[in-house]
Amino acid sequence: MDARGTALLEVRNLRVEFPTRRGTLVAVDDVSFDIAPGEVLGVVGESGAGKSLTGMAIIGLLEPPGRIGAGQVLLEGRRIDNLRRESLRQIRGRRIGAIFQDPLTSLDPLYTVGRQITETIQAHLPVSRREARERAIALLSEVGIPAPERRLDHYPHQFSGGMRQRVVIALALCAQPKLIIADEPTTALDVSTQSQIITLLQRLSREHHAAVMLITHDMGVIAETAHRVAVMYAGRIAEIGPVRSIIHSPRHPYTAGLMRSIPRVGATGVRLAQIDGAMPRLDAIPRGCAFHPRCPQRFEPCDRERPPLLETGDQRAACWLHGAPRTA
Amino acid sequence: MAPPGQPDDARPLVALRAVGRDFDVSRPWLNRMLEHAPRQLLRAVDDFSAEVRRSETLALVGESGCGKSTVARLIVGLFPPSRGRIEFDGTPQTAAAEGLWSDAVRRRMQMIFQDPYASLNPRWRVMDIVAEPLRAHGLMTRRADLRARVFELLTQVGLAPADGDKYPHEFSGGQRQRISIARALSSAPEFLVCDEPTSALDVSVQAQILNLMRALQEKLGLTYLFISHNLAVVSQMATRVGVMYLGRLVELADAATLFSRPRHPYTRMLLDAIPDLEMSGRARTPVAGEVANPLDPPPGCAFHPRCPLANQRCRIERPQLKAEPDSTLVACHAAEEGRIPA
């Protein structure tokens, strides 16, 4: 892999599982990828594909009984998946910033925005109260909040949805993290605000040279923001590669179907291509390729053997169309 | 004009005439007395006039809080308008005490909601959910007839008759939305009000539901009012599109015209904000500002604080909807004065 050695985040064969009375459900299975500094990796997939769980596993915030069943997560070459809770908490604030979909759940309604930001800064950096406040003002103005000196003393409910999401981004940037994990950061926002937040994320990855993992279900957001994309289906990566190749010449039939099912402006009256059926539930993932029951191009090995990621073009796709199974 | 009750293709199915709706968002009485705070009214919809023509899909787009869902709820009669009047096939709404629409009109319109998890009673079997409008309107009473009709409806929306015996939690989001559609179709309505019907669904499932809605429209000659914030979805579905901003209609045009030649600066901004899936690298104008507080809308044109073309007139005088030569309606001084670049 090209990014090995220079990668900031390395995820190796990650498996997230949920033990239940009727056996262990595997929600994320054998997922591997890297993100380099300054790079935005988009992770797309439909609900239940395992994209958010992958993000949560990386920052160590899986809700029990969910747990990492196998694999490794390395930040700057050091494993962080086996750390104790306290040391992971340090890393989480200092080196990893997290942005979630709903800005209201990330902010405490009882404290002013200024207090939340300055406390976060002081928790991670050895600065005085006054310096922390100055930094907070600088951060708010960096994420595009007008009149930051005044806004610092406001409570979260006094901000609009878009402004609140900017505050959350400012909070994530407090300790100048190397890695930013953004889980559906624009989904709760209106289109006009959404495009402002996309522009902001792009600028942050460029100027702070941070690695960004952008989790979303919206291919449009990915097309505008990401350098590379990982498409997830039923807990695995179906296809991964440069954003241009994935969008213009997808090699996995699922990605191809997904791209064709997205409505576009100007295509009035044209019937959308649809993928029949639905993604399987975790307790009923089919044998072989998880997509084969819905796949228009399935053939002999697909229901028997699960395809690994195979090189094709300048991307990799988990599909037997791009290489023969060893046993065949 | 044909008398009410008789079909007339020229007559719009639904007509809204200068409709407005206010909501009282005042603080509680005691607070008002103690703090000498005045009553506060939110103008959710103001001076809204439009017609829905037979067998068309009229889409309403706009950002959250623009009043598009309020229009939908006014039309189906969930609450009465504060001003103006609404007609269905020539029949006006009645007084609120009588339920706004007569029974005869009510069974001719149905609504599909955004969240298929919240709009289906989890304790009811699908069979009873779908049969509910038939029972409520007294259209069918014999159990065997009801079963047969529900089976037909389930098949029509792509579900199996056996699904009638299941509960909503046994279905995925897309299948639940199919159940909502089956329920909406059970009283054989002509008019469906669809409020963000696919916004809670994944994109591949959204394609299935949109295709189903189009197929049903062709087969049953349905008329849709389609509410969405997603312009790409609207472009897929609409015959005509109305764009709303802070409770008012700012542009109304044929879908093809609206997407190829948008006039209102707000419509242009919305179109420009759609993420570029083709990755053509087109330069986009950065979107400025946010929607103003609806409790304190700006004077003049409500969009002027964000509008690149705003001048003194826009800050004072509210623009009215005016017809362009191609019959597009636009409420914009810049458009009227020819100040909009092509």
XYZ file of C-alpha atoms in Angstrom:
670
model
C 0.000 0.000 0.000
C 1.252 3.411 -0.930
C 0.366 5.045 2.351
C 2.117 2.529 4.591
C 4.707 4.227 6.743
C 3.272 7.670 6.066
C -0.228 6.785 7.249
C -1.480 8.626 10.296
C -4.271 6.167 10.994
C -4.019 2.492 10.142
C -6.951 0.162 10.622
C -6.022 -3.509 10.239
C -8.591 -6.305 9.884
C -10.959 -4.602 12.297
C -13.868 -6.678 13.537
C -16.665 -5.315 15.716
C -19.015 -7.821 17.271
C -22.038 -7.966 19.516
C -22.412 -11.057 21.694
C -26.063 -12.034 22.002
C -27.858 -15.003 23.486
C -28.286 -16.443 20.026
C -24.641 -16.120 19.086
C -22.218 -13.385 18.127
C -23.308 -10.828 15.541
C -20.482 -9.437 13.437
C -21.272 -5.820 12.549
C -17.877 -4.840 11.110
C -15.857 -7.604 9.517
C -12.229 -7.548 8.395
C -12.076 -3.843 7.608
C -8.669 -2.365 6.736
C -7.710 1.097 5.522
C -5.206 3.916 6.055
C -5.550 7.667 6.166
C -2.579 9.950 5.500
C -2.119 13.406 7.030
C -4.064 15.997 5.052
C -6.179 13.312 3.448
C -9.971 13.001 3.625
C -11.196 9.418 3.464
C -14.920 9.207 2.843
C -16.737 6.192 4.241
C -20.138 5.701 2.594
C -22.797 3.097 3.020
C -26.450 2.684 3.895
C -27.746 2.513 7.444
C -26.501 -0.633 9.123
C -23.490 -1.034 6.828
C -21.161 -0.582 9.805
C -19.649 2.777 8.911
C -20.471 4.542 12.190
C -19.435 1.503 14.247
C -16.064 1.550 12.481
C -15.629 5.172 13.538
C -16.744 4.450 17.099
C -14.359 1.492 17.352
C -11.443 3.684 16.257
C -12.098 6.266 18.959
C -12.893 3.597 21.539
C -16.478 4.669 22.076
C -18.281 1.430 21.213
C -21.346 1.005 23.371
C -21.232 -2.278 25.309
C -21.937 -5.076 24.590
C -20.324 -4.049 21.290
C -16.598 -4.779 21.280
C -13.587 -5.022 19.038
C -13.389 -8.750 18.288
C -10.197 -8.708 16.254
C -7.818 -6.432 14.410
C -5.747 -3.399 15.274
C -6.072 0.371 15.185
C -2.803 2.289 14.939
C -2.416 6.048 15.331
C 0.990 7.290 14.183
C 2.245 3.714 14.300
C 1.113 3.071 17.904
C -1.696 0.708 18.756
C -4.602 2.458 20.433
C -7.220 -0.305 20.408
C -5.739 -2.091 23.440
C -5.139 0.963 25.628
C -6.670 1.414 29.041
C -9.693 3.645 29.260
C -7.813 6.575 30.820
C -4.925 6.694 28.341
C -7.342 6.340 25.461
C -9.353 9.253 26.844
C -6.206 11.400 26.752
C -5.543 10.478 23.139
C -9.144 10.974 22.173
C -9.191 14.591 23.218
C -5.628 15.466 22.337
C -4.995 13.708 19.040
C -8.438 12.687 17.769
C -11.339 15.097 17.343
C -14.860 13.764 16.855
C -17.802 15.483 15.162
C -21.202 13.821 15.304
C -24.396 14.228 13.351
C -26.537 15.976 15.905
C -24.732 18.994 17.338
C -27.161 19.180 20.250
C -26.006 15.873 21.712
C -22.354 16.963 21.620
C -22.961 20.195 23.520
C -24.019 20.611 27.134
C -27.142 22.802 27.201
C -26.369 24.068 30.723
C -23.000 25.679 29.991
C -22.076 28.545 27.720
C -20.281 27.629 24.537
C -17.246 29.579 25.756
C -16.993 27.590 28.954
C -17.219 24.285 27.112
C -14.489 25.264 24.689
C -12.106 26.786 27.241
C -12.496 23.796 29.556
C -11.729 21.444 26.713
C -8.666 23.474 25.775
C -7.426 23.527 29.367
C -8.023 19.804 29.771
C -5.572 19.074 26.998
C -3.155 21.978 26.789
C -1.140 23.671 29.559
C -2.546 27.167 29.099
C -3.982 29.789 31.437
C -7.673 30.655 31.530
C -7.073 33.855 29.642
C -5.029 32.153 26.929
C -7.705 29.459 26.649
C -10.339 32.134 26.145
C -8.282 33.816 23.464
C -7.787 30.489 21.731
C -11.524 29.824 21.945
C -12.246 33.143 20.242
C -9.707 32.344 17.531
C -11.269 28.896 17.016
C -14.805 30.229 16.736
C -13.728 32.809 14.207
C -11.806 30.137 12.292
C -14.942 27.999 11.907
C -16.824 31.047 10.658
C -18.848 32.241 13.632
C -19.376 36.007 13.424
C -18.657 38.163 16.512
C -16.947 35.326 18.445
C -16.167 37.453 21.544
C -19.887 37.953 22.061
C -20.990 34.460 21.015
C -18.671 32.874 23.594
C -21.114 33.800 26.342
C -24.120 32.298 24.630
C -25.733 28.939 25.364
C -26.069 26.224 22.694
C -29.806 26.855 22.260
C -29.050 30.409 21.173
C -27.262 29.117 18.068
C -28.889 27.941 14.836
C -28.298 24.373 13.628
C -25.491 25.323 11.263
C -23.793 27.565 13.831
C -24.069 24.814 16.454
C -22.326 22.376 14.136
C -19.555 24.964 13.733
C -19.227 25.118 17.526
C -18.908 21.320 17.617
C -16.196 21.484 14.964
C -14.415 24.178 17.001
C -14.636 21.878 20.044
C -13.136 19.015 18.054
C -10.265 21.277 16.991
C -9.442 22.513 20.522
C -6.294 20.472 20.968
C -5.256 20.604 17.310
C -5.922 16.912 16.701
C -4.096 14.949 14.018
C -7.164 12.878 13.197
C -10.735 14.102 12.828
C -13.583 11.633 12.707
C -16.729 13.273 11.361
C -19.851 11.096 11.474
C -22.606 12.510 9.240
C -21.574 16.090 10.071
C -23.952 17.652 7.536
C -26.927 15.308 7.622
C -29.035 17.337 10.047
C -28.418 20.578 8.162
C -30.154 22.404 5.325
C -28.497 22.346 1.896
C -27.156 25.882 2.083
C -25.619 25.308 5.536
C -24.422 21.892 4.444
C -22.327 23.364 1.655
C -20.800 25.851 4.101
C -19.777 23.031 6.474
C -18.331 21.002 3.569
C -16.185 23.976 2.561
C -15.072 24.351 6.163
C -14.052 20.675 6.485
C -12.090 20.879 3.239
C -10.221 23.923 4.475
C -9.444 22.327 7.842
C -7.918 19.199 6.330
C -5.824 21.355 4.020
C -4.659 23.969 6.511
C -4.254 21.805 9.630
C -2.914 18.879 7.654
C -5.238 16.651 9.652
C -6.373 13.219 8.532
C -10.161 13.230 8.211
C -12.446 10.215 8.250
C -15.734 11.485 6.832
C -18.610 9.087 7.446
C -21.754 9.804 5.460
C -24.531 8.219 3.444
C -24.424 11.096 0.965
C -22.318 10.447 -2.140
C -22.613 14.124 -3.076
C -20.850 15.203 0.119
C -18.119 12.635 -0.556
C -17.670 13.803 -4.150
C -17.103 17.345 -2.952
C -14.882 16.619 0.030
C -13.027 13.294 -0.031
C -9.822 12.236 -1.740
C -10.488 8.526 -1.375
C -13.684 6.593 -0.627
C -14.460 3.326 1.084
C -17.902 1.935 0.212
C -19.245 -0.331 2.955
C -21.875 -3.026 2.629
C -23.073 -5.386 5.373
C -20.081 -4.700 7.607
C -17.339 -5.014 4.992
C -15.596 -2.756 2.531
C -17.070 -3.458 -0.898
C -14.816 -1.076 -2.757
C -12.085 1.412 -1.902
C -10.121 3.821 -4.057
C -9.708 7.390 -5.322
C -12.994 9.301 -5.272
C -12.945 10.067 -9.009
C -12.539 6.400 -9.991
C -15.223 5.194 -7.595
C -17.715 7.770 -8.832
C -16.960 7.615 -12.561
C -16.077 3.940 -12.957
C -17.262 1.889 -9.978
C -16.034 -1.722 -10.138
C -18.303 -3.323 -7.524
C -21.880 -3.943 -8.733
C -23.179 -2.531 -5.435
C -21.311 0.760 -5.911
C -22.462 0.895 -9.523
C -26.104 0.349 -8.480
C -25.794 2.901 -5.687
C -24.433 5.533 -8.078
C -27.242 4.925 -10.579
C -29.948 5.134 -7.906
C -28.983 8.685 -6.869
C -31.484 11.202 -8.271
C -29.865 14.013 -10.228
C -31.070 17.465 -11.092
C -32.190 17.722 -14.692
C -33.077 14.045 -15.127
C -36.799 14.814 -14.869
C -39.108 11.906 -15.576
C -36.369 9.310 -15.993
C -36.962 6.148 -13.997
C -34.239 5.690 -11.398
C -32.176 2.531 -11.484
C -32.963 0.610 -8.350
C -31.267 -2.202 -6.473
C -34.055 -4.572 -5.538
C -34.266 -5.948 -2.025
C -32.514 -4.557 1.030
C -29.224 -4.943 2.861
C -29.301 -8.152 4.940
C -29.732 -8.002 8.709
C -26.683 -8.855 10.807
C -28.133 -12.213 11.787
C -28.798 -13.196 8.182
C -25.733 -12.211 6.174
C -25.613 -14.584 3.213
C -22.740 -16.957 2.582
C -20.148 -15.936 0.040
C -20.460 -12.336 -1.130
C -23.001 -10.574 1.112
C -24.368 -8.731 -1.930
C -24.923 -11.767 -4.156
C -28.697 -12.182 -3.645
C -29.241 -8.637 -5.006
C -26.446 -8.657 -7.567
C -27.384 -8.532 -11.279
C -23.944 -9.893 -12.242
C -23.616 -12.801 -9.820
C -22.127 -16.027 -11.098
C -20.854 -19.345 -9.868
C -18.412 -18.507 -7.020
C -20.453 -15.654 -5.513
C -22.771 -17.630 -3.229
C -19.965 -19.961 -2.190
C -16.862 -17.974 -1.448
C -16.454 -14.533 -0.036
C -14.363 -12.265 -2.283
C -11.371 -10.396 -0.815
C -10.550 -6.868 -2.025
C -9.081 -7.391 -5.501
C -7.046 -4.861 -7.472
C -8.915 -3.440 -10.455
C -8.116 -0.160 -12.201
C -6.743 2.169 -9.556
C -9.147 0.910 -6.912
C -9.830 -2.366 -5.114
C -13.207 -4.109 -5.145
C -14.441 -7.149 -3.219
C -15.977 -8.838 -6.239
C -15.147 -12.015 -8.139
C -15.543 -10.161 -11.433
C -12.020 -8.923 -10.849
C -10.178 -12.160 -10.077
C -10.794 -15.874 -9.735
C -11.187 -17.633 -6.400
C -8.177 -19.765 -5.483
C -10.215 -22.955 -5.389
C -11.733 -22.509 -8.841
C -66.855 26.002 -14.981
C -68.440 22.713 -14.052
C -70.477 22.582 -10.852
C -68.808 21.022 -7.795
C -68.792 17.267 -7.805
C -68.466 16.867 -11.538
C -65.036 16.221 -12.971
C -63.674 19.002 -15.104
C -60.135 18.666 -16.377
C -59.631 22.391 -16.661
C -60.490 23.012 -13.035
C -57.568 22.613 -10.622
C -57.960 19.772 -8.146
C -56.775 21.934 -5.263
C -56.716 25.710 -5.145
C -55.157 27.857 -2.428
C -56.165 31.515 -2.487
C -54.034 33.942 -0.459
C -53.723 31.385 2.321
C -51.939 32.329 5.525
C -51.396 30.530 8.781
C -50.097 31.969 12.049
C -49.021 30.056 15.110
C -49.179 31.558 18.551
C -45.735 31.086 20.057
C -46.266 33.481 22.968
C -44.862 32.679 26.363
C -47.371 31.315 28.906
C -49.998 33.749 30.183
C -48.413 34.250 33.608
C -45.002 35.081 32.102
C -46.618 37.557 29.747
C -48.388 39.270 32.626
C -45.278 39.413 34.823
C -42.826 40.388 32.101
C -45.234 42.586 30.123
C -44.324 40.541 27.088
C -46.653 40.919 24.117
C -48.285 38.028 22.291
C -46.018 36.647 19.623
C -47.274 35.250 16.344
C -45.235 33.179 13.945
C -46.302 33.645 10.332
C -45.618 30.111 9.127
C -47.304 30.685 5.772
C -48.306 34.017 4.294
C -50.227 35.062 1.201
C -49.810 31.668 -0.447
C -51.681 31.201 -3.722
C -51.217 28.172 -5.952
C -53.193 25.524 -7.758
C -52.575 21.820 -8.017
C -53.641 20.565 -11.445
C -55.103 17.140 -12.079
C -52.591 14.272 -12.475
C -49.578 16.498 -11.969
C -46.940 16.467 -9.253
C -46.592 19.883 -7.705
C -43.447 19.979 -5.585
C -42.734 22.461 -2.815
C -39.088 22.964 -1.875
C -37.332 25.085 0.684
C -35.188 24.817 3.776
C -36.473 23.827 7.198
C -38.916 26.346 8.590
C -39.941 27.744 5.202
C -43.556 26.640 5.710
C -43.761 23.831 3.152
C -45.033 21.244 5.642
C -47.527 23.768 7.009
C -48.964 24.134 3.499
C -49.314 20.341 3.300
C -51.103 20.200 6.638
C -53.393 23.100 5.717
C -54.450 21.351 2.524
C -55.390 18.081 4.205
C -57.190 20.060 6.896
C -55.086 19.193 9.938
C -55.623 22.792 10.992
C -57.559 25.701 9.480
C -55.908 28.622 7.662
C -55.764 31.934 9.536
C -56.421 33.817 6.293
C -57.512 32.984 2.757
C -59.357 29.905 1.561
C -58.682 26.437 0.185
C -60.845 24.575 -2.350
C -60.791 20.938 -3.343
C -62.295 20.256 -6.766
C -64.392 23.401 -6.426
C -65.622 22.588 -2.908
C -64.464 25.069 -0.245
C -63.337 24.033 3.208
C -66.049 24.260 5.849
C -65.852 25.654 9.375
C -63.285 24.052 11.641
C -65.949 22.720 13.990
C -67.242 20.480 11.216
C -63.823 19.042 10.412
C -62.736 21.395 7.598
C -63.450 18.903 4.832
C -66.667 17.015 4.293
C -66.421 13.213 4.437
C -66.875 13.051 0.683
C -63.796 15.203 0.122
C -61.741 13.665 2.913
C -61.676 10.199 1.419
C -60.405 11.679 -1.843
C -57.171 12.932 -0.253
C -54.577 11.145 1.856
C -51.185 11.924 3.304
C -47.844 10.108 3.439
C -45.467 11.211 6.180
C -41.693 11.372 6.392
C -40.992 8.983 9.219
C -42.290 5.474 8.548
C -41.264 4.544 12.093
C -43.542 7.101 13.724
C -46.520 7.007 11.391
C -47.482 3.337 11.825
C -49.040 2.119 15.068
C -46.580 -0.502 16.407
C -49.360 -2.451 18.124
C -51.452 -2.949 15.028
C -51.026 -5.623 12.409
C -50.305 -4.338 8.896
C -53.699 -5.716 7.878
C -55.491 -3.370 10.301
C -53.246 -0.411 9.521
C -53.987 -0.627 5.811
C -57.707 -1.293 6.357
C -58.134 1.614 8.781
C -59.174 4.279 6.226
C -61.707 1.826 4.734
C -63.231 1.289 8.163
C -63.074 4.953 9.146
C -64.907 6.058 6.015
C -67.308 3.127 6.250
C -66.367 2.094 2.721
C -66.166 -1.581 3.547
C -67.348 -3.526 6.532
C -67.287 -7.224 5.682
C -64.119 -8.845 6.905
C -63.644 -10.915 3.755
C -63.941 -7.818 1.556
C -61.450 -5.937 3.724
C -58.949 -8.803 3.534
C -59.245 -9.016 -0.226
C -58.782 -5.260 -0.620
C -55.759 -5.186 1.713
C -54.132 -8.079 -0.177
C -54.651 -6.211 -3.420
C -53.130 -3.040 -1.946
C -50.121 -4.856 -0.472
C -49.421 -6.506 -3.813
C -49.754 -3.159 -5.545
C -46.982 -1.619 -3.407
C -44.682 -4.617 -3.809
C -45.353 -6.472 -0.566
C -46.693 -10.007 -0.109
C -50.291 -10.627 1.060
C -48.826 -12.648 3.951
C -47.189 -9.449 5.244
C -50.653 -8.368 6.376
C -50.370 -10.552 9.463
C -47.075 -9.026 10.603
C -46.356 -6.025 12.836
C -44.529 -2.856 11.653
C -41.319 -3.683 13.563
C -40.790 -6.694 11.318
C -40.184 -4.429 8.325
C -37.318 -2.233 7.139
C -37.760 1.517 6.610
C -38.464 1.137 2.900
C -41.045 -1.592 3.462
C -42.732 0.501 6.135
C -43.019 3.367 3.693
C -44.666 0.888 1.282
C -47.166 0.091 4.042
C -47.840 3.836 4.490
C -48.475 4.107 0.761
C -50.809 1.101 0.796
C -52.742 2.671 3.660
C -52.940 6.011 1.834
C -54.267 4.283 -1.294
C -56.878 2.171 0.469
C -59.730 4.670 0.204
C -58.913 5.081 -3.526
C -57.996 8.772 -3.219
C -57.182 11.008 -6.192
C -54.842 13.286 -4.320
C -51.837 12.360 -2.160
C -49.932 14.834 -0.033
C -46.417 13.442 0.424
C -44.360 15.201 3.088
C -40.684 14.252 2.616
C -41.678 10.649 1.821
C -38.128 9.426 1.214
C -36.021 11.674 3.436
C -35.622 9.017 6.119
C -34.646 6.311 3.633
C -31.334 5.131 2.237
C -30.609 6.146 -1.328
C -31.124 2.725 -2.945
C -34.408 2.309 -1.052
C -35.377 5.876 -1.952
C -35.058 4.938 -5.627
C -37.436 1.993 -5.077
C -40.047 4.185 -3.370
C -39.814 7.030 -5.912
C -40.191 4.547 -8.782
C -43.176 2.958 -7.028
C -44.811 6.373 -6.534
C -44.378 7.226 -10.214
C -45.751 3.857 -11.339
C -48.785 4.235 -9.069
C -49.372 7.767 -10.310
C -49.471 6.582 -13.920
C -51.620 3.568 -13.172
C -54.149 5.263 -10.897
C -54.039 8.802 -12.318
C -53.001 10.239 -8.960
C -52.239 13.880 -8.257
C -49.352 14.540 -5.880
C -48.317 17.434 -3.715
C -44.704 16.517 -3.087
C -42.867 18.246 -0.243
C -39.096 17.866 -0.141
C -35.940 19.725 0.727
C -33.983 17.633 -1.778
C -33.884 19.349 -5.169
C -32.538 16.289 -6.974
C -35.499 14.209 -5.754
C -37.869 17.003 -6.733
C -36.316 17.192 -10.186
C -36.989 13.470 -10.528
C -40.641 13.670 -9.538
C -42.136 17.094 -10.222
C -44.220 18.491 -13.054
C -44.101 21.953 -11.507
C -42.063 23.281 -8.603
C -42.787 25.987 -6.044
C -39.873 27.398 -4.047
C -40.670 28.742 -0.583
C -38.687 31.076 1.633
C -39.804 32.171 5.110
C -43.451 31.283 4.562
C -43.850 32.737 1.076
C -43.764 31.394 -2.430
C -40.834 33.071 -4.191
C -40.880 31.154 -7.488
C -43.286 28.794 -9.240
C -42.364 27.219 -12.571
C -42.446 24.099 -14.713
C -39.837 21.679 -13.385
C -37.792 21.740 -16.607
C -37.792 25.549 -16.657
C -36.968 25.893 -12.984
C -33.934 23.650 -13.190
C -32.627 24.993 -16.502
C -33.480 28.676 -15.987
C -33.921 29.467 -12.288
C -34.843 33.142 -11.794
C -35.047 33.914 -8.084
C -31.631 34.396 -6.452
C -32.732 32.029 -3.670
C -33.607 29.283 -6.159
C -30.212 29.811 -7.765
C -28.512 29.573 -4.391
C -30.336 26.316 -3.572
C -29.370 24.798 -6.922
C -25.798 25.915 -6.482
C -25.595 24.329 -3.033
C -26.317 20.820 -4.327
C -23.112 18.779 -4.020
C -21.592 18.198 -7.426
C -21.712 14.470 -8.029
C -20.211 14.749 -11.498
C -17.070 16.305 -9.996
C -16.963 18.692 -12.910
C -14.977 21.109 -10.791
C -17.449 23.910 -11.505
C -16.846 27.019 -9.478
C -19.570 27.514 -6.923
C -20.649 30.719 -5.369
C -20.201 30.355 -1.644
C -23.563 30.433 0.087
C -23.887 33.440 2.316
C -25.656 33.582 5.660
C -28.543 31.602 7.053
C -32.337 31.731 7.001
C -33.512 34.698 9.091
C -35.475 34.248 12.308
C -39.093 33.691 11.209
C -40.317 35.514 14.336
C -38.570 38.622 13.112
C -38.423 38.413 9.316
C -36.449 41.114 7.517
C -38.521 43.954 6.015
C -38.991 44.164 2.255
C -37.906 40.970 0.540
C -37.198 38.422 3.299
C -34.231 37.115 1.324
C -32.469 40.485 0.928
C -29.852 40.027 3.713
C -28.446 37.018 1.814
C -29.064 38.220 -1.720
C -26.106 39.330 -3.859
C -28.459 41.485 -5.972
C -30.298 43.281 -3.169
C -30.624 47.049 -3.436
C -32.484 49.759 -1.544
C -35.875 48.808 -3.001
C -35.455 45.166 -1.870
C -34.854 46.307 1.697
C -38.102 48.274 1.861
C -40.685 46.940 -0.560
C -41.859 43.356 -0.499
C -41.865 41.897 -4.041
C -45.083 40.291 -5.324
C -45.279 37.205 -7.526
C -45.227 38.369 -11.167
C -45.456 36.294 -14.333
C -42.453 36.201 -16.649
C -43.012 35.841 -20.430
C -42.758 32.029 -20.129
C -45.380 32.138 -17.321
C -42.862 31.400 -14.572
C -43.957 33.259 -11.427
C -41.201 35.085 -9.558
C -41.322 37.380 -6.540
C -38.142 39.381 -7.033
C -37.460 43.037 -7.826
C -34.199 42.142 -9.542
C -36.000 39.725 -11.872
C -38.701 42.298 -12.626
C -36.130 45.009 -13.355
C -34.033 42.667 -15.494
C -31.075 42.907 -13.117
C -30.575 39.140 -12.975
C -27.659 37.882 -15.057
C -28.744 35.102 -17.431
